Coordinates of C-alpha atoms in Angstrom, one line a residue:
M1 CA -96.4 247.2 118.5
P2 CA -94.6 249.4 115.9
R3 CA -96.1 252.8 115.2
P4 CA -97.7 253.4 111.7
H5 CA -94.9 255.7 110.5
N6 CA -92.3 253.0 111.4
I7 CA -94.1 250.5 109.3
N8 CA -94.1 252.9 106.3
M9 CA -90.4 253.5 106.8
I10 CA -89.7 249.8 106.9
G11 CA -91.6 249.3 103.6
S12 CA -89.6 252.2 102.0
I13 CA -86.3 250.7 103.1
L14 CA -87.1 247.3 101.7
Y15 CA -88.2 249.0 98.4
Y16 CA -85.0 251.0 98.0
A17 CA -82.8 248.1 99.2
L18 CA -84.2 245.8 96.5
Y19 CA -84.0 248.3 93.7
P20 CA -80.2 248.2 93.2
L21 CA -80.4 244.4 93.2
S22 CA -83.0 244.5 90.5
R23 CA -80.7 246.7 88.4
Y24 CA -77.8 244.4 88.9
M25 CA -79.9 241.4 87.9
T26 CA -81.1 243.3 84.8
S27 CA -77.5 244.1 83.8
R28 CA -76.4 240.5 84.3
R29 CA -79.3 239.2 82.2
L30 CA -78.6 241.6 79.4
H31 CA -74.9 240.8 79.3
A32 CA -75.6 237.1 79.4
G33 CA -78.1 237.5 76.6
A34 CA -75.6 239.4 74.5
S35 CA -73.1 236.5 74.6
K36 CA -75.7 234.1 73.2
K37 CA -77.4 233.9 69.9
V38 CA -80.9 234.3 71.2
L39 CA -83.8 236.6 70.4
P40 CA -83.2 240.2 71.5
P41 CA -85.1 241.3 74.6
S42 CA -88.3 243.3 74.2
M43 CA -88.0 247.1 74.5
D44 CA -90.2 249.4 76.5
N45 CA -89.3 253.1 76.3
D46 CA -85.9 252.2 75.0
K47 CA -85.2 250.0 78.0
A48 CA -84.7 246.2 77.6
L49 CA -87.2 244.0 79.4
C50 CA -86.0 240.6 80.7
D51 CA -87.7 237.2 80.4
G52 CA -90.4 235.8 82.5
G53 CA -91.4 239.0 84.2
A54 CA -88.8 238.4 86.8
V55 CA -87.4 242.0 86.4
T56 CA -88.9 244.8 84.4
T57 CA -88.0 248.4 85.0
R58 CA -89.5 251.8 85.1
T59 CA -88.9 254.4 82.4
L60 CA -85.4 255.8 81.9
S61 CA -86.3 259.2 83.3
Q62 CA -87.7 257.5 86.5
I63 CA -84.5 255.4 86.9
D64 CA -82.2 258.4 86.5
K65 CA -84.1 260.4 89.1
L66 CA -84.4 257.4 91.5
D67 CA -80.6 256.8 91.3
Q68 CA -80.0 260.5 91.9
W69 CA -82.2 260.5 95.0
L70 CA -80.7 257.2 96.4
S71 CA -77.2 258.5 96.0
Q72 CA -78.0 261.4 98.2
G73 CA -78.9 259.1 101.0
S74 CA -75.9 256.8 100.8
G75 CA -73.4 256.5 103.7
T76 CA -71.6 254.1 106.0
K77 CA -73.2 251.1 107.6
G78 CA -73.3 252.9 110.9
E79 CA -75.0 255.9 109.4
T80 CA -77.5 253.7 107.6
E81 CA -78.4 251.9 110.8
E82 CA -78.8 255.2 112.7
R83 CA -81.2 256.4 110.0
M84 CA -83.2 253.2 110.3
K85 CA -83.8 253.6 114.1
E86 CA -86.2 256.5 113.9
P87 CA -87.4 258.5 110.9
S88 CA -86.3 262.1 111.2
P89 CA -88.3 265.1 109.7
E90 CA -85.7 265.3 107.0
Q91 CA -86.1 261.7 106.0
E92 CA -89.9 262.0 105.9
Y93 CA -89.4 265.1 103.7
N94 CA -87.1 263.1 101.4
T95 CA -89.6 260.3 101.2
L96 CA -92.3 262.7 100.1
Q97 CA -89.8 264.3 97.7
L98 CA -89.2 260.9 96.0
M99 CA -92.9 260.2 95.7
A100 CA -93.3 263.6 94.1
V101 CA -90.5 262.9 91.6
L102 CA -92.0 259.6 90.6
H103 CA -95.5 261.1 90.3
E104 CA -94.2 263.9 88.2
T105 CA -92.5 261.6 85.7
T106 CA -95.4 259.2 85.6
K107 CA -97.9 262.0 84.7
K108 CA -95.8 262.9 81.7
E109 CA -95.7 259.3 80.4
A110 CA -99.3 258.3 81.3
D111 CA -100.1 257.6 77.6
S112 CA -97.6 254.7 77.4
K113 CA -97.9 251.2 78.8
I114 CA -95.4 251.0 81.7
T115 CA -94.6 247.6 83.4
S116 CA -93.1 247.3 86.8
Y117 CA -91.7 244.6 89.1
Y118 CA -92.8 246.7 92.1
P119 CA -96.3 247.7 93.1
P120 CA -97.1 251.4 93.0
I121 CA -95.8 253.6 95.9
D122 CA -99.1 255.4 96.0
S123 CA -102.5 254.7 94.5
T124 CA -102.4 258.0 92.6
V125 CA -99.3 256.9 90.6
G126 CA -100.5 255.5 87.3
F127 CA -98.3 252.5 87.0
E128 CA -99.6 249.4 85.3
V129 CA -98.6 246.5 87.5
T130 CA -98.0 243.4 85.5
W131 CA -95.5 240.6 85.5
R132 CA -95.7 239.9 81.8
V133 CA -94.2 241.9 78.9
W134 CA -94.9 242.1 75.2
E135 CA -92.3 240.3 73.1
K136 CA -91.8 241.1 69.5
V137 CA -90.8 238.5 67.0
D138 CA -87.2 238.9 65.8
E139 CA -87.7 239.2 62.1
S140 CA -84.0 239.0 61.4
A141 CA -83.9 235.4 62.7
T142 CA -86.6 234.3 60.3
A143 CA -86.1 236.8 57.5
A144 CA -87.7 235.6 54.3
E145 CA -87.1 236.8 50.7
P146 CA -88.2 240.4 50.2
L147 CA -91.6 240.7 48.7
P148 CA -91.8 242.2 45.2
F149 CA -94.8 244.3 46.2
T150 CA -96.5 245.9 49.2
N151 CA -100.2 245.3 50.0
A152 CA -102.4 246.8 52.6
S153 CA -102.3 244.7 55.8
M154 CA -104.3 244.3 59.0
D155 CA -103.0 243.6 62.4
F156 CA -105.1 241.8 64.9
T157 CA -104.7 240.1 68.3
V158 CA -105.9 236.7 69.5
M159 CA -106.3 235.7 73.1
S160 CA -106.9 232.1 74.4
Y161 CA -107.9 231.8 78.0
N162 CA -109.0 228.9 80.3
I163 CA -110.8 231.0 82.9
L164 CA -111.4 228.1 85.5
A165 CA -115.1 227.4 85.8
D166 CA -116.3 228.0 89.4
D167 CA -118.0 224.5 89.5
L168 CA -114.7 222.8 88.6
L169 CA -112.9 224.9 91.3
Q170 CA -115.4 223.9 93.9
A171 CA -115.2 220.2 92.9
N172 CA -111.4 220.2 93.0
Q173 CA -110.6 222.4 96.0
E174 CA -107.6 220.3 96.9
L175 CA -105.8 221.8 94.0
Y176 CA -106.1 225.3 95.4
T177 CA -105.1 224.9 99.1
H178 CA -102.3 227.4 98.6
C179 CA -104.7 230.2 97.7
P180 CA -106.4 232.7 100.0
L181 CA -110.2 232.2 100.0
E182 CA -110.9 235.7 98.7
V183 CA -109.0 235.1 95.4
L184 CA -111.1 232.0 94.8
D185 CA -114.4 233.9 95.0
W186 CA -116.0 233.9 91.5
S187 CA -117.2 237.6 91.8
Y188 CA -113.6 238.7 92.5
R189 CA -112.1 236.5 89.8
C190 CA -114.7 237.6 87.3
S191 CA -113.9 241.3 87.8
L192 CA -110.2 240.6 87.4
L193 CA -110.9 238.6 84.3
L194 CA -112.9 241.3 82.6
E195 CA -110.3 243.9 83.5
E196 CA -107.6 241.8 81.9
I197 CA -109.6 241.4 78.7
Q198 CA -110.4 245.1 78.6
E199 CA -106.7 245.9 79.2
W200 CA -105.4 243.8 76.3
E201 CA -108.4 244.4 74.0
P202 CA -108.0 241.2 71.9
D203 CA -109.8 241.2 68.6
I204 CA -110.5 237.5 68.9
L205 CA -111.1 235.9 72.2
C206 CA -111.2 232.1 72.7
L207 CA -112.3 231.0 76.2
Q208 CA -112.5 227.6 77.8
E209 CA -114.2 226.4 81.1
V210 CA -116.9 229.1 80.7
Q211 CA -119.7 228.2 83.1
E212 CA -123.1 228.5 81.4
N213 CA -124.9 230.6 84.0
H214 CA -121.9 232.9 84.4
Y215 CA -121.6 233.4 80.7
H216 CA -125.2 234.5 80.3
Q217 CA -125.5 236.5 83.4
Q218 CA -122.0 238.3 83.6
L219 CA -119.6 237.5 80.8
Y220 CA -121.7 237.9 77.7
P221 CA -123.3 241.2 78.7
A222 CA -119.9 242.7 79.6
L223 CA -118.3 241.4 76.4
S224 CA -121.1 242.7 74.3
Q225 CA -120.6 246.2 75.7
M226 CA -117.0 245.9 74.8
G227 CA -118.0 245.3 71.1
Y228 CA -117.8 241.5 70.9
T229 CA -120.0 239.1 69.1
C230 CA -119.9 235.7 70.9
V231 CA -120.6 232.0 70.2
Y232 CA -121.0 229.7 73.2
K233 CA -121.1 225.9 73.3
R234 CA -121.8 224.1 76.6
R235 CA -120.3 220.6 77.2
T236 CA -122.6 217.7 76.8
G237 CA -123.4 215.6 79.9
T238 CA -123.9 217.0 83.4
K239 CA -121.0 219.5 83.4
R240 CA -122.1 223.1 83.1
D241 CA -119.0 224.7 81.5
G242 CA -118.1 225.0 77.8
C243 CA -116.2 227.1 75.3
A244 CA -116.9 230.6 74.0
T245 CA -115.4 232.3 70.9
C246 CA -115.8 236.1 70.6
Y247 CA -114.7 238.5 68.0
R248 CA -115.0 242.3 67.4
S249 CA -117.7 243.0 64.9
S250 CA -115.7 246.2 63.9
C251 CA -112.9 244.0 62.6
F252 CA -114.6 240.8 61.4
S253 CA -117.8 239.7 59.8
E254 CA -119.1 236.2 60.4
V255 CA -119.3 233.8 57.5
S256 CA -120.2 230.5 59.3
V257 CA -120.3 228.8 62.7
A258 CA -119.9 225.1 63.6
T259 CA -120.2 223.7 67.1
L260 CA -118.7 220.2 67.7
E261 CA -119.6 217.5 70.3
F262 CA -117.0 214.9 70.8
F263 CA -119.3 212.6 72.7
R264 CA -120.5 209.9 70.2
P265 CA -122.7 207.3 71.9
E266 CA -122.3 204.8 69.1
T267 CA -118.5 204.9 69.5
E268 CA -117.1 203.3 72.7
L269 CA -113.9 205.3 72.4
L270 CA -115.7 208.7 72.4
D271 CA -117.6 208.6 75.7
R272 CA -116.3 211.9 77.1
H273 CA -118.2 215.2 77.0
N274 CA -115.8 217.7 75.4
V275 CA -116.7 220.2 72.7
G276 CA -115.3 222.7 70.2
I277 CA -116.2 225.7 68.2
I278 CA -115.2 226.6 64.6
V279 CA -116.0 230.1 63.4
L280 CA -115.2 231.3 59.9
L281 CA -114.6 235.0 59.8
R282 CA -113.9 237.6 57.1
P283 CA -111.5 240.4 58.1
V284 CA -112.8 243.8 57.2
V285 CA -111.7 247.4 57.4
M286 CA -114.5 249.8 57.7
N287 CA -114.7 253.5 56.8
G288 CA -117.8 254.5 58.6
S289 CA -120.5 252.2 57.2
V290 CA -118.5 251.4 54.1
V291 CA -116.2 248.4 53.7
K292 CA -112.8 249.9 52.7
A293 CA -110.9 246.6 52.5
K294 CA -111.3 242.9 53.3
G295 CA -109.0 240.0 53.8
P296 CA -109.1 236.3 53.0
P297 CA -111.3 234.0 55.2
L298 CA -109.9 233.3 58.7
C299 CA -110.9 230.0 60.4
V300 CA -110.8 230.3 64.2
A301 CA -111.1 226.9 66.1
N302 CA -111.4 226.7 69.8
T303 CA -111.5 223.6 71.9
H304 CA -110.9 222.0 75.3
L305 CA -109.7 218.4 75.1
L306 CA -110.1 215.7 77.7
F307 CA -108.0 216.1 80.8
N308 CA -107.5 212.4 81.8
P309 CA -103.7 211.7 81.4
R310 CA -104.3 208.0 80.9
R311 CA -106.6 208.4 77.8
G312 CA -104.4 209.7 75.1
D313 CA -106.4 207.6 72.6
V314 CA -109.5 209.6 73.4
K315 CA -107.6 212.9 73.0
L316 CA -106.3 211.9 69.6
A317 CA -109.8 210.9 68.5
Q318 CA -111.2 214.2 69.7
L319 CA -108.5 216.1 68.0
A320 CA -109.1 214.1 64.7
I321 CA -112.8 215.2 64.8
M322 CA -111.7 218.8 65.2
L323 CA -109.1 218.7 62.4
A324 CA -111.5 216.9 60.1
E325 CA -114.1 219.7 60.6
I326 CA -111.4 222.4 60.1
N327 CA -110.3 220.6 56.9
S328 CA -113.9 220.7 55.6
V329 CA -114.2 224.5 56.3
I330 CA -110.9 225.2 54.6
K331 CA -111.8 223.0 51.6
S332 CA -115.1 224.9 51.2
C333 CA -113.1 228.1 50.9
N334 CA -110.7 226.6 48.5
A335 CA -113.6 225.5 46.3
K336 CA -114.5 229.1 45.9
G337 CA -111.0 230.1 44.9
E338 CA -110.1 231.5 48.3
H339 CA -107.2 230.7 50.6
C340 CA -108.2 230.3 54.2
N341 CA -105.9 231.2 57.1
L342 CA -106.2 229.2 60.3
I343 CA -105.9 229.8 64.1
L344 CA -106.4 226.8 66.4
C345 CA -106.6 227.8 70.1
G346 CA -107.5 226.0 73.3
D347 CA -106.5 223.8 76.3
F348 CA -105.2 220.6 74.7
N349 CA -104.2 219.0 78.0
S350 CA -100.9 217.9 76.5
I351 CA -97.4 219.2 77.1
P352 CA -95.0 220.2 74.3
S353 CA -93.0 217.7 72.3
M354 CA -95.3 214.8 73.2
P355 CA -97.1 212.8 70.5
L356 CA -100.3 214.9 70.4
Y357 CA -98.3 218.1 70.1
Q358 CA -96.2 216.5 67.5
L359 CA -99.2 215.6 65.4
I360 CA -100.4 219.2 65.4
T361 CA -97.1 220.8 64.6
T362 CA -95.5 218.3 62.2
G363 CA -98.7 217.0 60.6
E364 CA -97.8 213.3 61.3
L365 CA -97.7 210.8 64.1
Y366 CA -96.7 207.1 64.1
F367 CA -98.8 205.8 67.0
Q368 CA -98.6 202.0 66.8
G369 CA -97.6 200.6 70.2
L370 CA -97.4 203.9 72.0
P371 CA -98.6 203.9 75.6
A372 CA -101.9 205.8 75.9
W373 CA -100.5 208.0 78.8
M374 CA -97.5 209.1 76.6
I375 CA -99.7 210.8 74.1
S376 CA -100.2 213.9 76.2
G377 CA -97.3 213.3 78.7
Q378 CA -99.0 215.1 81.6
K379 CA -98.0 212.4 84.0
N380 CA -95.3 209.7 83.8
L381 CA -97.2 206.4 84.2
S382 CA -94.4 204.2 82.8
H383 CA -94.2 202.4 86.2
R384 CA -97.6 200.8 85.4
A385 CA -96.9 197.3 84.1
Y386 CA -100.1 196.9 82.1
G387 CA -100.8 200.3 80.5
H388 CA -103.0 200.5 77.5
R389 CA -101.1 200.7 74.2
L390 CA -102.4 202.1 70.9
C391 CA -103.0 199.9 67.9
V392 CA -104.7 200.0 64.5
P393 CA -107.4 201.1 63.9
L394 CA -107.2 203.9 66.4
W395 CA -110.9 204.6 66.0
P396 CA -113.7 202.7 64.2
S397 CA -114.6 203.5 60.6
S398 CA -118.1 204.3 61.8
L399 CA -116.8 207.6 63.0
G400 CA -116.5 208.6 59.4
I401 CA -112.9 210.0 59.8
T402 CA -109.8 208.7 58.1
D403 CA -106.3 208.4 59.4
R404 CA -105.6 211.6 57.5
C405 CA -108.0 213.5 59.8
Q406 CA -110.5 214.0 57.0
H407 CA -114.2 213.1 56.7
T408 CA -114.6 209.9 54.8
T409 CA -116.6 211.5 52.0
A410 CA -113.9 214.0 51.4
S411 CA -111.3 211.2 51.3
K412 CA -113.4 209.2 48.9
E413 CA -113.7 212.2 46.6
E414 CA -109.9 212.7 46.7
S415 CA -109.3 209.0 45.9
K416 CA -111.8 209.1 43.1
S417 CA -110.2 212.2 41.5
E418 CA -106.7 210.7 41.9
S419 CA -107.9 207.5 40.2
Q420 CA -109.3 209.5 37.3
R421 CA -106.1 211.4 36.9
S422 CA -104.0 208.2 36.9
G423 CA -106.5 206.2 34.8
K424 CA -106.1 203.2 37.0
G425 CA -108.5 201.5 39.4
Q426 CA -107.8 201.5 43.1
Y427 CA -107.9 197.8 44.2
S428 CA -107.1 198.3 47.8
H429 CA -107.0 195.7 50.5
D430 CA -110.4 196.9 51.8
F431 CA -111.9 196.7 48.3
M432 CA -110.8 193.0 48.0
R433 CA -112.2 192.3 51.4
Q434 CA -115.6 193.6 50.4
L435 CA -115.8 190.9 47.7
R436 CA -116.6 188.5 50.5
F437 CA -120.1 189.9 50.5
C438 CA -120.9 190.1 46.8
P439 CA -123.9 188.0 45.6
T440 CA -121.7 185.3 44.1
A441 CA -119.8 184.8 47.3
C442 CA -123.0 184.5 49.3
I443 CA -124.3 181.5 47.3
R444 CA -123.5 178.2 49.0
P445 CA -122.1 175.7 46.4
L446 CA -124.4 172.6 46.1
D447 CA -121.5 170.1 46.5
L448 CA -120.1 171.8 49.7
Q449 CA -120.4 169.5 52.7
L450 CA -122.9 170.9 55.2
I451 CA -121.2 171.4 58.6
P452 CA -123.4 173.1 61.1
G453 CA -122.0 176.4 62.4
V454 CA -119.3 176.4 59.7
T455 CA -120.6 176.0 56.1
N456 CA -124.3 176.7 56.7
I457 CA -123.7 180.4 57.5
T458 CA -124.4 183.1 54.8
P459 CA -121.9 186.1 54.9
D460 CA -123.6 189.2 56.4
A461 CA -121.9 192.5 55.6
S462 CA -123.9 194.4 58.2
S463 CA -122.4 192.2 61.0
V464 CA -118.8 193.1 60.1
N465 CA -117.4 196.5 60.7
Q466 CA -115.7 197.2 57.4
P467 CA -113.6 200.3 57.1
D468 CA -114.1 202.6 54.2
K469 CA -110.4 203.1 53.9
S470 CA -107.4 201.2 55.2
F471 CA -106.3 202.7 58.6
S472 CA -102.5 202.9 58.7
H473 CA -100.2 203.0 61.7
T474 CA -99.8 206.7 61.1
I475 CA -102.3 209.5 61.4
S476 CA -101.7 212.8 59.7
H477 CA -103.2 216.1 58.5
Q478 CA -102.3 218.8 56.0
L479 CA -103.0 222.0 57.9
D480 CA -99.4 223.2 58.3
L481 CA -99.6 224.6 61.9
E482 CA -97.1 226.3 64.1
S483 CA -97.1 227.3 67.8
V484 CA -97.0 231.0 68.7
Y485 CA -94.9 230.2 71.8
Q486 CA -91.6 228.4 71.9
H487 CA -92.3 226.9 75.4
V488 CA -88.9 228.0 76.8
L489 CA -88.2 231.4 78.3
P490 CA -85.5 233.3 76.4
G491 CA -82.1 233.8 78.2
F492 CA -82.1 231.1 80.8
G493 CA -84.1 228.3 79.1
N494 CA -86.6 227.8 81.9
P495 CA -89.8 226.1 80.7
E496 CA -92.8 228.3 80.2
V497 CA -95.9 227.5 82.2
T498 CA -99.5 228.1 81.2
T499 CA -101.2 226.5 84.1
L500 CA -100.3 225.9 87.8
H501 CA -102.0 224.5 90.9
S502 CA -101.0 222.6 94.0
E503 CA -99.8 219.6 92.0
G504 CA -97.4 221.7 89.8
G505 CA -97.3 223.7 86.6
S506 CA -97.0 222.8 82.9
T507 CA -97.8 224.1 79.4
V508 CA -101.1 222.7 78.1
D509 CA -102.6 225.8 76.4
Y510 CA -101.6 226.8 72.9
I511 CA -102.3 229.1 70.0
F512 CA -101.4 227.4 66.7
Y513 CA -101.6 229.3 63.4
S514 CA -100.9 228.8 59.7
R515 CA -97.6 230.5 59.2
R516 CA -96.9 232.9 56.3
R517 CA -94.9 231.4 53.5
T518 CA -93.1 232.9 50.6
A519 CA -95.4 234.8 48.2
T520 CA -96.3 233.1 45.0
W521 CA -97.7 234.4 41.7
D522 CA -101.4 233.8 41.2
P523 CA -102.2 233.8 37.5
S524 CA -105.9 234.0 38.0
A525 CA -105.6 237.2 40.2
G526 CA -102.7 238.6 38.2
A527 CA -100.8 239.3 41.4
F528 CA -98.6 237.9 44.0
A529 CA -100.5 236.0 46.7
I530 CA -99.5 235.9 50.3
R531 CA -100.7 232.8 52.2
G532 CA -100.7 232.4 55.9
L533 CA -100.3 234.8 58.9
K534 CA -97.3 236.7 60.0
L535 CA -96.7 236.5 63.8
I536 CA -95.7 240.0 65.1
G537 CA -95.5 239.4 68.8
S538 CA -96.9 237.7 71.9
L539 CA -97.4 238.3 75.6
S540 CA -94.7 236.6 77.5
L541 CA -95.4 233.6 79.8
L542 CA -93.8 233.0 83.1
S543 CA -91.8 230.2 84.8
E544 CA -93.2 228.0 87.6
D545 CA -90.7 229.6 90.0
V546 CA -92.0 233.1 89.3
L547 CA -95.6 232.0 89.6
W548 CA -94.9 230.4 93.0
S549 CA -93.3 233.6 94.1
M550 CA -96.7 235.2 93.5
K551 CA -98.4 232.6 95.7
G552 CA -99.3 230.4 92.7
L553 CA -102.5 230.6 90.7
P554 CA -105.1 232.0 91.0
N555 CA -103.9 235.1 92.8
D556 CA -104.8 238.7 93.1
I557 CA -103.3 239.5 89.7
F558 CA -104.2 236.4 87.6
P559 CA -107.8 235.2 88.3
S560 CA -107.5 231.6 86.9
D561 CA -105.2 228.6 87.3
H562 CA -104.3 229.2 83.7
L563 CA -102.5 232.2 82.2
S564 CA -104.0 233.9 79.2
L565 CA -102.2 233.5 75.8
L566 CA -102.1 236.6 73.6
A567 CA -100.6 237.0 70.1
R568 CA -100.6 239.6 67.4
F569 CA -100.8 238.7 63.7
Q570 CA -100.7 240.4 60.4
L571 CA -102.7 239.4 57.3
D572 CA -102.9 240.7 53.8
L573 CA -105.9 242.8 52.7
N574 CA -107.5 243.3 49.3
A575 CA -109.2 246.5 48.4
A576 CA -113.0 246.0 48.4

């Protein structure tokens, strides 16, 4: 059995042997990135950081001193093997010298966030161990016209996080056979989760799979101490988890809250117990107890859609309910003469570029004839000969939501105003069909031959499900949303992953936002108006390969089978 100092020596040798390789890989990636027209790498202490967390470096001063120290110990292969046999007093002194060098440089730079591929050499060395880096948006790639004015602005961060409810973990243990038992323990995961939230300090926090008893007993008390105000909505049915939306009361004031239940017993399609939360906030900048400035309303929507890969029709209906409610909130702001920015977060259980994602980001989806499994694309079920296909109407009119993802009353008001503007009546197909039930049509002509079961029946409007509006083959919305993440890691093009378990990894979690557009002149305000949010940066995601190199998810760094999503935005403020 090797002696303890031999074990330490082996660890040091492995560390120093891997370091030159990491520098070589960093150089290769930076040269490869320079030859392509891609976003520039993020910078940390004037040192480029590579994609996916595969290689990040220490500060420049640490690198220079580490190189200098390693060069002193270089030699031939024989000399190296001789040094590896038994640590000499000189080698032990050099090891301590290296630790002292690193500790010295770290103390000088303790105020900055330093990321590292390697774990700390000693527990006293203040390195922040993380595999993810902060990526700034390349403004030159999306440069807009220069604004003719400069207004006060406010930066804020948003985190979306599926934290893996313990009940669901216990019910699906086959998905976590790769994990050591200790990293699956809720107490251990909860402490890591709170540490992660405290580290990044998001101003808005959208959580999914929040178990009710854990929320009330552990999460809410801790988040309250951090300065958050929280809204929680448990799933309907027997499941004990739900969604929670939290915000810093020092940055936002609450205008309204709406909680949504997607289970509708009167609608056969909507028989699943998923929920959502919509919070309308007002950004504020405080000077003591006085409001110094405030911003336009910010609508924050948080949801967790159905998982079942075969039921894309249910997911679309749940999403339509969410979008319709968001539309109502935004219209209420518009009616007061205010523009409302929007952030939509959550676990949508759909991968990028599939129809559900397309509906959110493009605002339109032609669904007629699509296989239900294809809507989310989580699993390829094309081998099934008799898969369910979508057809018109996608959901019944009794749901009260149109194919434009608006509440029926709102749609009727829009149609009425449009009719008044055009000066013409709207004689739609549905309008003509309703004539079957007018009093004249319900009177049986006297000379009509009586045929039992055919001509002796009076039309009954209540027995026929008549839509309030014609449901087309296309569903749409007008919210103009864009994803924070591009779903491909820069440099190599590897897919980003937001969730991973024993069956594989994929992207199903998103932060969508209303993107900033070119400023327009507002005659009523007598000033230029900026609408939308400016994306400043985001916390990088990882590839599936990198996550498996960390023993998958959850692990002793990331406490859930999902990664947190984090983005920084900027919005315009008006003086109060």
